[in-house]
Amino acid sequence: MVDLIPSSDTVMQILKRTGAFREGHFVYPNGKHSPYYFQMPLAFRYYDTARVLAVALSRKFRVDRDISSQLPKVSIISPSSGGIPVAFGVRDALSAEQIYWAEQEGDKRRFRQYINKGEVNPSIMVDDIIRSGHAIEETDSLVKELGSPVIGCGAIVRFTAAPDKLGAVPIRSLVEFDAQMYDEGEDCRDCKKDVPVEHVRF
Ligand SMILES: [Zn+2]
């Protein structure tokens, strides 16, 4: 089964082909500069591509005995809208019972109203991309408030600057990517060359 997980190169080819992986001179919403940007929904707009990526990620969880032994009484949780197609795909592949997702309401990340403590199965958190890790860390706290242990965590792409663990839980990904982020424009390679910047919204 492990052999059926596509290589990082294969996944990057899919992301390039669909326009999800982009090269240029980008300024992220937090002000950081990078020569790379991932607009992951562009890969998830094609059903077949979405399926390949989600099934591949699901296999990283399936091989974990602690996780596979708890199926199907597991909840797949997304920290934001970008992770929702990933969550549905992974749920499908693992036949997990539940799906939840958090949303940003103003400056606060929350689940929808009326989800009660004790209703959420042991959880696997999935996202399309983990850039800083803040979204999954915030969602981890929300899930714990609902009384659910987090038993797995993963994304299609994880930036190498982000944490590779959530507490004791390893963060699994199909691609580990060094985004070469610059905190300030003055350190940025492309700013020094006067390359025009593109501001990205997410
Ligand atoms: Zn720059």
PDB file of C-alpha atoms and ligand atoms in Angstrom:
ATOM      1  CA  MET A   1       0.000   0.000   0.000  1.00  0.00           C
ATOM      2  CA  VAL A   2       2.868   2.373   0.831  1.00  0.00           C
ATOM      3  CA  ASP A   3       4.119   1.914  -2.774  1.00  0.00           C
ATOM      4  CA  LEU A   4       0.916   3.479  -4.039  1.00  0.00           C
ATOM      5  CA  ILE A   5       1.723   6.843  -2.487  1.00  0.00           C
ATOM      6  CA  PRO A   6       2.947   9.081  -5.353  1.00  0.00           C
ATOM      7  CA  SER A   7       6.405  10.577  -4.951  1.00  0.00           C
ATOM      8  CA  SER A   8       6.919  14.188  -4.000  1.00  0.00           C
ATOM      9  CA  ASP A   9       8.044  14.860  -7.610  1.00  0.00           C
ATOM     10  CA  THR A  10       4.860  13.370  -9.016  1.00  0.00           C
ATOM     11  CA  VAL A  11       2.721  15.484  -6.683  1.00  0.00           C
ATOM     12  CA  MET A  12       4.682  18.618  -7.638  1.00  0.00           C
ATOM     13  CA  GLN A  13       4.066  17.843 -11.332  1.00  0.00           C
ATOM     14  CA  ILE A  14       0.331  17.662 -10.626  1.00  0.00           C
ATOM     15  CA  LEU A  15       0.471  20.975  -8.742  1.00  0.00           C
ATOM     16  CA  LYS A  16       2.420  22.648 -11.571  1.00  0.00           C
ATOM     17  CA  ARG A  17       0.138  21.282 -14.268  1.00  0.00           C
ATOM     18  CA  THR A  18      -3.002  22.554 -12.550  1.00  0.00           C
ATOM     19  CA  GLY A  19      -1.504  25.978 -11.775  1.00  0.00           C
ATOM     20  CA  ALA A  20      -1.558  25.341  -8.030  1.00  0.00           C
ATOM     21  CA  PHE A  21       2.226  25.736  -7.771  1.00  0.00           C
ATOM     22  CA  ARG A  22       3.414  29.122  -8.992  1.00  0.00           C
ATOM     23  CA  GLU A  23       6.827  30.728  -9.335  1.00  0.00           C
ATOM     24  CA  GLY A  24       7.376  34.481  -9.242  1.00  0.00           C
ATOM     25  CA  HIS A  25       7.819  37.152  -6.589  1.00  0.00           C
ATOM     26  CA  PHE A  26       5.035  36.964  -4.050  1.00  0.00           C
ATOM     27  CA  VAL A  27       4.124  38.948  -0.949  1.00  0.00           C
ATOM     28  CA  TYR A  28       2.024  36.902   1.450  1.00  0.00           C
ATOM     29  CA  PRO A  29      -0.750  38.433   3.608  1.00  0.00           C
ATOM     30  CA  ASN A  30       1.652  38.392   6.603  1.00  0.00           C
ATOM     31  CA  GLY A  31       4.097  40.569   4.630  1.00  0.00           C
ATOM     32  CA  LYS A  32       6.663  37.836   3.942  1.00  0.00           C
ATOM     33  CA  HIS A  33       8.247  37.539   0.509  1.00  0.00           C
ATOM     34  CA  SER A  34       8.802  34.273  -1.371  1.00  0.00           C
ATOM     35  CA  PRO A  35       9.612  33.185  -4.931  1.00  0.00           C
ATOM     36  CA  TYR A  36       6.920  30.484  -4.585  1.00  0.00           C
ATOM     37  CA  TYR A  37       3.185  30.358  -4.053  1.00  0.00           C
ATOM     38  CA  PHE A  38       0.668  27.524  -3.850  1.00  0.00           C
ATOM     39  CA  GLN A  39      -2.938  28.247  -4.818  1.00  0.00           C
ATOM     40  CA  MET A  40      -4.108  24.761  -3.829  1.00  0.00           C
ATOM     41  CA  PRO A  41      -7.797  25.051  -4.834  1.00  0.00           C
ATOM     42  CA  LEU A  42      -6.591  25.161  -8.459  1.00  0.00           C
ATOM     43  CA  ALA A  43      -5.514  21.519  -8.064  1.00  0.00           C
ATOM     44  CA  PHE A  44      -8.743  20.613  -6.240  1.00  0.00           C
ATOM     45  CA  ARG A  45     -10.995  22.087  -8.958  1.00  0.00           C
ATOM     46  CA  TYR A  46     -10.406  18.907 -11.004  1.00  0.00           C
ATOM     47  CA  TYR A  47     -12.217  16.003  -9.419  1.00  0.00           C
ATOM     48  CA  ASP A  48      -9.729  13.375 -10.626  1.00  0.00           C
ATOM     49  CA  THR A  49      -6.744  15.353  -9.362  1.00  0.00           C
ATOM     50  CA  ALA A  50      -8.444  16.056  -6.058  1.00  0.00           C
ATOM     51  CA  ARG A  51      -9.143  12.369  -5.656  1.00  0.00           C
ATOM     52  CA  VAL A  52      -5.547  11.298  -6.430  1.00  0.00           C
ATOM     53  CA  LEU A  53      -4.149  13.783  -3.884  1.00  0.00           C
ATOM     54  CA  ALA A  54      -6.643  12.967  -1.123  1.00  0.00           C
ATOM     55  CA  VAL A  55      -6.311   9.203  -1.567  1.00  0.00           C
ATOM     56  CA  ALA A  56      -2.510   9.535  -1.443  1.00  0.00           C
ATOM     57  CA  LEU A  57      -2.711  11.497   1.813  1.00  0.00           C
ATOM     58  CA  SER A  58      -5.202   9.015   3.271  1.00  0.00           C
ATOM     59  CA  ARG A  59      -2.671   6.215   2.754  1.00  0.00           C
ATOM     60  CA  LYS A  60      -0.235   8.010   5.037  1.00  0.00           C
ATOM     61  CA  PHE A  61      -2.868   7.652   7.796  1.00  0.00           C
ATOM     62  CA  ARG A  62      -4.006   4.149   6.858  1.00  0.00           C
ATOM     63  CA  VAL A  63      -0.510   2.723   7.479  1.00  0.00           C
ATOM     64  CA  ASP A  64      -0.589   4.024  11.065  1.00  0.00           C
ATOM     65  CA  ARG A  65      -1.943   1.174  13.181  1.00  0.00           C
ATOM     66  CA  ASP A  66      -3.180   3.445  15.931  1.00  0.00           C
ATOM     67  CA  ILE A  67      -5.290   5.289  13.356  1.00  0.00           C
ATOM     68  CA  SER A  68      -6.433   2.322  11.246  1.00  0.00           C
ATOM     69  CA  SER A  69      -7.511   0.413  14.369  1.00  0.00           C
ATOM     70  CA  GLN A  70      -9.898   3.275  15.289  1.00  0.00           C
ATOM     71  CA  LEU A  71     -11.589   3.470  11.882  1.00  0.00           C
ATOM     72  CA  PRO A  72     -14.374   4.118  11.018  1.00  0.00           C
ATOM     73  CA  LYS A  73     -15.088   5.945  14.313  1.00  0.00           C
ATOM     74  CA  VAL A  74     -12.857   8.828  13.332  1.00  0.00           C
ATOM     75  CA  SER A  75     -13.548  12.439  12.450  1.00  0.00           C
ATOM     76  CA  ILE A  76     -11.742  14.218   9.600  1.00  0.00           C
ATOM     77  CA  ILE A  77     -11.337  17.898  10.421  1.00  0.00           C
ATOM     78  CA  SER A  78     -10.275  20.849   8.287  1.00  0.00           C
ATOM     79  CA  PRO A  79      -8.986  24.093   9.842  1.00  0.00           C
ATOM     80  CA  SER A  80     -10.412  26.205   6.982  1.00  0.00           C
ATOM     81  CA  SER A  81     -12.276  26.184   3.673  1.00  0.00           C
ATOM     82  CA  GLY A  82      -9.146  25.239   1.687  1.00  0.00           C
ATOM     83  CA  GLY A  83      -8.962  21.923   3.512  1.00  0.00           C
ATOM     84  CA  ILE A  84     -12.609  20.956   3.008  1.00  0.00           C
ATOM     85  CA  PRO A  85     -12.120  19.081  -0.302  1.00  0.00           C
ATOM     86  CA  VAL A  86      -9.100  17.348   1.248  1.00  0.00           C
ATOM     87  CA  ALA A  87     -11.207  16.353   4.250  1.00  0.00           C
ATOM     88  CA  PHE A  88     -14.001  14.928   2.077  1.00  0.00           C
ATOM     89  CA  GLY A  89     -11.497  13.004  -0.074  1.00  0.00           C
ATOM     90  CA  VAL A  90      -9.629  11.580   2.918  1.00  0.00           C
ATOM     91  CA  ARG A  91     -12.905  10.702   4.635  1.00  0.00           C
ATOM     92  CA  ASP A  92     -14.040   8.850   1.566  1.00  0.00           C
ATOM     93  CA  ALA A  93     -10.788   6.900   1.248  1.00  0.00           C
ATOM     94  CA  LEU A  94     -10.758   5.944   4.952  1.00  0.00           C
ATOM     95  CA  SER A  95     -14.549   5.481   5.289  1.00  0.00           C
ATOM     96  CA  ALA A  96     -14.399   7.676   8.379  1.00  0.00           C
ATOM     97  CA  GLU A  97     -17.712   8.512  10.048  1.00  0.00           C
ATOM     98  CA  GLN A  98     -17.519  12.272  10.515  1.00  0.00           C
ATOM     99  CA  ILE A  99     -16.339  15.498   8.909  1.00  0.00           C
ATOM    100  CA  TYR A 100     -16.046  18.928  10.524  1.00  0.00           C
ATOM    101  CA  TRP A 101     -14.399  22.140   9.452  1.00  0.00           C
ATOM    102  CA  ALA A 102     -13.526  25.394  11.136  1.00  0.00           C
ATOM    103  CA  GLU A 103     -13.986  28.813   9.559  1.00  0.00           C
ATOM    104  CA  GLN A 104     -12.528  32.214  10.149  1.00  0.00           C
ATOM    105  CA  GLU A 105     -15.184  34.540  11.634  1.00  0.00           C
ATOM    106  CA  GLY A 106     -13.602  37.968  11.801  1.00  0.00           C
ATOM    107  CA  ASP A 107     -10.301  37.318  13.548  1.00  0.00           C
ATOM    108  CA  LYS A 108     -11.471  34.138  15.285  1.00  0.00           C
ATOM    109  CA  ARG A 109     -11.398  30.557  14.016  1.00  0.00           C
ATOM    110  CA  ARG A 110     -14.476  28.583  15.054  1.00  0.00           C
ATOM    111  CA  PHE A 111     -16.593  25.564  14.321  1.00  0.00           C
ATOM    112  CA  ARG A 112     -20.246  26.122  13.430  1.00  0.00           C
ATOM    113  CA  GLN A 113     -22.687  26.547  16.294  1.00  0.00           C
ATOM    114  CA  TYR A 114     -24.344  23.602  18.031  1.00  0.00           C
ATOM    115  CA  ILE A 115     -21.433  21.164  17.808  1.00  0.00           C
ATOM    116  CA  ASN A 116     -21.397  19.778  21.300  1.00  0.00           C
ATOM    117  CA  LYS A 117     -18.643  18.493  23.512  1.00  0.00           C
ATOM    118  CA  GLY A 118     -18.341  14.709  23.267  1.00  0.00           C
ATOM    119  CA  GLU A 119     -19.899  14.452  19.779  1.00  0.00           C
ATOM    120  CA  VAL A 120     -16.614  14.556  17.877  1.00  0.00           C
ATOM    121  CA  ASN A 121     -14.827  11.255  17.234  1.00  0.00           C
ATOM    122  CA  PRO A 122     -11.042  10.993  17.629  1.00  0.00           C
ATOM    123  CA  SER A 123      -9.776  13.360  14.969  1.00  0.00           C
ATOM    124  CA  ILE A 124      -7.485  13.527  11.993  1.00  0.00           C
ATOM    125  CA  MET A 125      -6.804  17.109  10.954  1.00  0.00           C
ATOM    126  CA  VAL A 126      -6.115  17.682   7.274  1.00  0.00           C
ATOM    127  CA  ASP A 127      -5.410  20.775   5.223  1.00  0.00           C
ATOM    128  CA  ASP A 128      -4.372  21.531   1.664  1.00  0.00           C
ATOM    129  CA  ILE A 129      -1.205  23.314   2.788  1.00  0.00           C
ATOM    130  CA  ILE A 130       0.560  23.978   6.087  1.00  0.00           C
ATOM    131  CA  ARG A 131       2.580  27.177   5.783  1.00  0.00           C
ATOM    132  CA  SER A 132       3.138  28.432   9.327  1.00  0.00           C
ATOM    133  CA  GLY A 133       1.170  25.808  11.259  1.00  0.00           C
ATOM    134  CA  HIS A 134      -1.003  28.446  13.007  1.00  0.00           C
ATOM    135  CA  ALA A 135      -4.257  27.206  11.465  1.00  0.00           C
ATOM    136  CA  ILE A 136      -3.768  23.638  12.595  1.00  0.00           C
ATOM    137  CA  GLU A 137      -2.550  24.715  16.037  1.00  0.00           C
ATOM    138  CA  GLU A 138      -5.649  26.867  16.548  1.00  0.00           C
ATOM    139  CA  THR A 139      -7.909  24.082  15.306  1.00  0.00           C
ATOM    140  CA  ASP A 140      -6.129  21.589  17.547  1.00  0.00           C
ATOM    141  CA  SER A 141      -7.189  23.711  20.551  1.00  0.00           C
ATOM    142  CA  LEU A 142     -10.801  23.858  19.296  1.00  0.00           C
ATOM    143  CA  VAL A 143     -10.902  20.093  18.817  1.00  0.00           C
ATOM    144  CA  LYS A 144      -9.521  19.508  22.303  1.00  0.00           C
ATOM    145  CA  GLU A 145     -12.139  21.860  23.776  1.00  0.00           C
ATOM    146  CA  LEU A 146     -14.741  19.553  22.211  1.00  0.00           C
ATOM    147  CA  GLY A 147     -13.148  16.650  24.084  1.00  0.00           C
ATOM    148  CA  SER A 148     -11.713  14.897  21.027  1.00  0.00           C
ATOM    149  CA  PRO A 149      -8.150  13.534  20.919  1.00  0.00           C
ATOM    150  CA  VAL A 150      -6.189  14.376  17.758  1.00  0.00           C
ATOM    151  CA  ILE A 151      -4.776  11.095  16.420  1.00  0.00           C
ATOM    152  CA  GLY A 152      -3.480  12.271  13.046  1.00  0.00           C
ATOM    153  CA  CYS A 153      -2.538  15.385  11.111  1.00  0.00           C
ATOM    154  CA  GLY A 154      -1.458  16.026   7.543  1.00  0.00           C
ATOM    155  CA  ALA A 155      -1.556  18.142   4.397  1.00  0.00           C
ATOM    156  CA  ILE A 156      -0.801  17.857   0.715  1.00  0.00           C
ATOM    157  CA  VAL A 157       2.098  20.321   1.134  1.00  0.00           C
ATOM    158  CA  ARG A 158       3.959  21.319   4.303  1.00  0.00           C
ATOM    159  CA  PHE A 159       6.424  24.172   4.315  1.00  0.00           C
ATOM    160  CA  THR A 160       9.613  23.028   6.009  1.00  0.00           C
ATOM    161  CA  ALA A 161       9.520  26.146   8.234  1.00  0.00           C
ATOM    162  CA  ALA A 162       6.251  24.880   9.796  1.00  0.00           C
ATOM    163  CA  PRO A 163       6.255  22.403  12.679  1.00  0.00           C
ATOM    164  CA  ASP A 164       6.470  18.713  11.721  1.00  0.00           C
ATOM    165  CA  LYS A 165       4.599  17.634  14.859  1.00  0.00           C
ATOM    166  CA  LEU A 166       1.416  18.612  16.615  1.00  0.00           C
ATOM    167  CA  GLY A 167       2.131  17.662  20.225  1.00  0.00           C
ATOM    168  CA  ALA A 168       3.157  14.003  19.873  1.00  0.00           C
ATOM    169  CA  VAL A 169       1.355  13.577  16.539  1.00  0.00           C
ATOM    170  CA  PRO A 170       3.597  13.650  13.443  1.00  0.00           C
ATOM    171  CA  ILE A 171       2.415  15.906  10.605  1.00  0.00           C
ATOM    172  CA  ARG A 172       2.310  13.887   7.402  1.00  0.00           C
ATOM    173  CA  SER A 173       2.499  15.411   3.931  1.00  0.00           C
ATOM    174  CA  LEU A 174       2.968  14.455   0.299  1.00  0.00           C
ATOM    175  CA  VAL A 175       5.442  17.292  -0.314  1.00  0.00           C
ATOM    176  CA  GLU A 176       7.858  18.985   2.085  1.00  0.00           C
ATOM    177  CA  PHE A 177       8.670  22.342   0.544  1.00  0.00           C
ATOM    178  CA  ASP A 178      11.257  24.997   1.353  1.00  0.00           C
ATOM    179  CA  ALA A 179       9.415  28.211   0.446  1.00  0.00           C
ATOM    180  CA  GLN A 180      12.500  30.427   0.996  1.00  0.00           C
ATOM    181  CA  MET A 181      10.483  33.036   2.888  1.00  0.00           C
ATOM    182  CA  TYR A 182      12.000  36.439   3.566  1.00  0.00           C
ATOM    183  CA  ASP A 183      10.646  38.340   6.576  1.00  0.00           C
ATOM    184  CA  GLU A 184      11.460  41.733   5.094  1.00  0.00           C
ATOM    185  CA  GLY A 185      11.518  43.045   1.548  1.00  0.00           C
ATOM    186  CA  GLU A 186      15.063  44.311   2.066  1.00  0.00           C
ATOM    187  CA  ASP A 187      16.376  40.737   2.488  1.00  0.00           C
ATOM    188  CA  CYS A 188      14.443  39.439  -0.501  1.00  0.00           C
ATOM    189  CA  ARG A 189      16.445  38.260  -3.506  1.00  0.00           C
ATOM    190  CA  ASP A 190      13.795  39.383  -6.009  1.00  0.00           C
ATOM    191  CA  CYS A 191      13.290  42.799  -4.363  1.00  0.00           C
ATOM    192  CA  LYS A 192      17.022  43.408  -4.789  1.00  0.00           C
ATOM    193  CA  LYS A 193      16.584  42.695  -8.514  1.00  0.00           C
ATOM    194  CA  ASP A 194      13.501  44.982  -8.706  1.00  0.00           C
ATOM    195  CA  VAL A 195      11.275  42.120  -9.850  1.00  0.00           C
ATOM    196  CA  PRO A 196       7.625  43.340  -9.703  1.00  0.00           C
ATOM    197  CA  VAL A 197       5.746  41.892  -6.712  1.00  0.00           C
ATOM    198  CA  GLU A 198       2.436  40.085  -6.703  1.00  0.00           C
ATOM    199  CA  HIS A 199       0.331  40.326  -3.549  1.00  0.00           C
ATOM    200  CA  VAL A 200      -1.514  37.119  -2.712  1.00  0.00           C
ATOM    201  CA  ARG A 201      -4.710  37.109  -0.660  1.00  0.00           C
ATOM    202  CA  PHE A 202      -4.537  33.796   1.165  1.00  0.00           C
TER     203      PHE A 202
HETATM  204 ZN    ZN B   1      10.544  40.623  -2.373  1.00  0.00          ZN
END
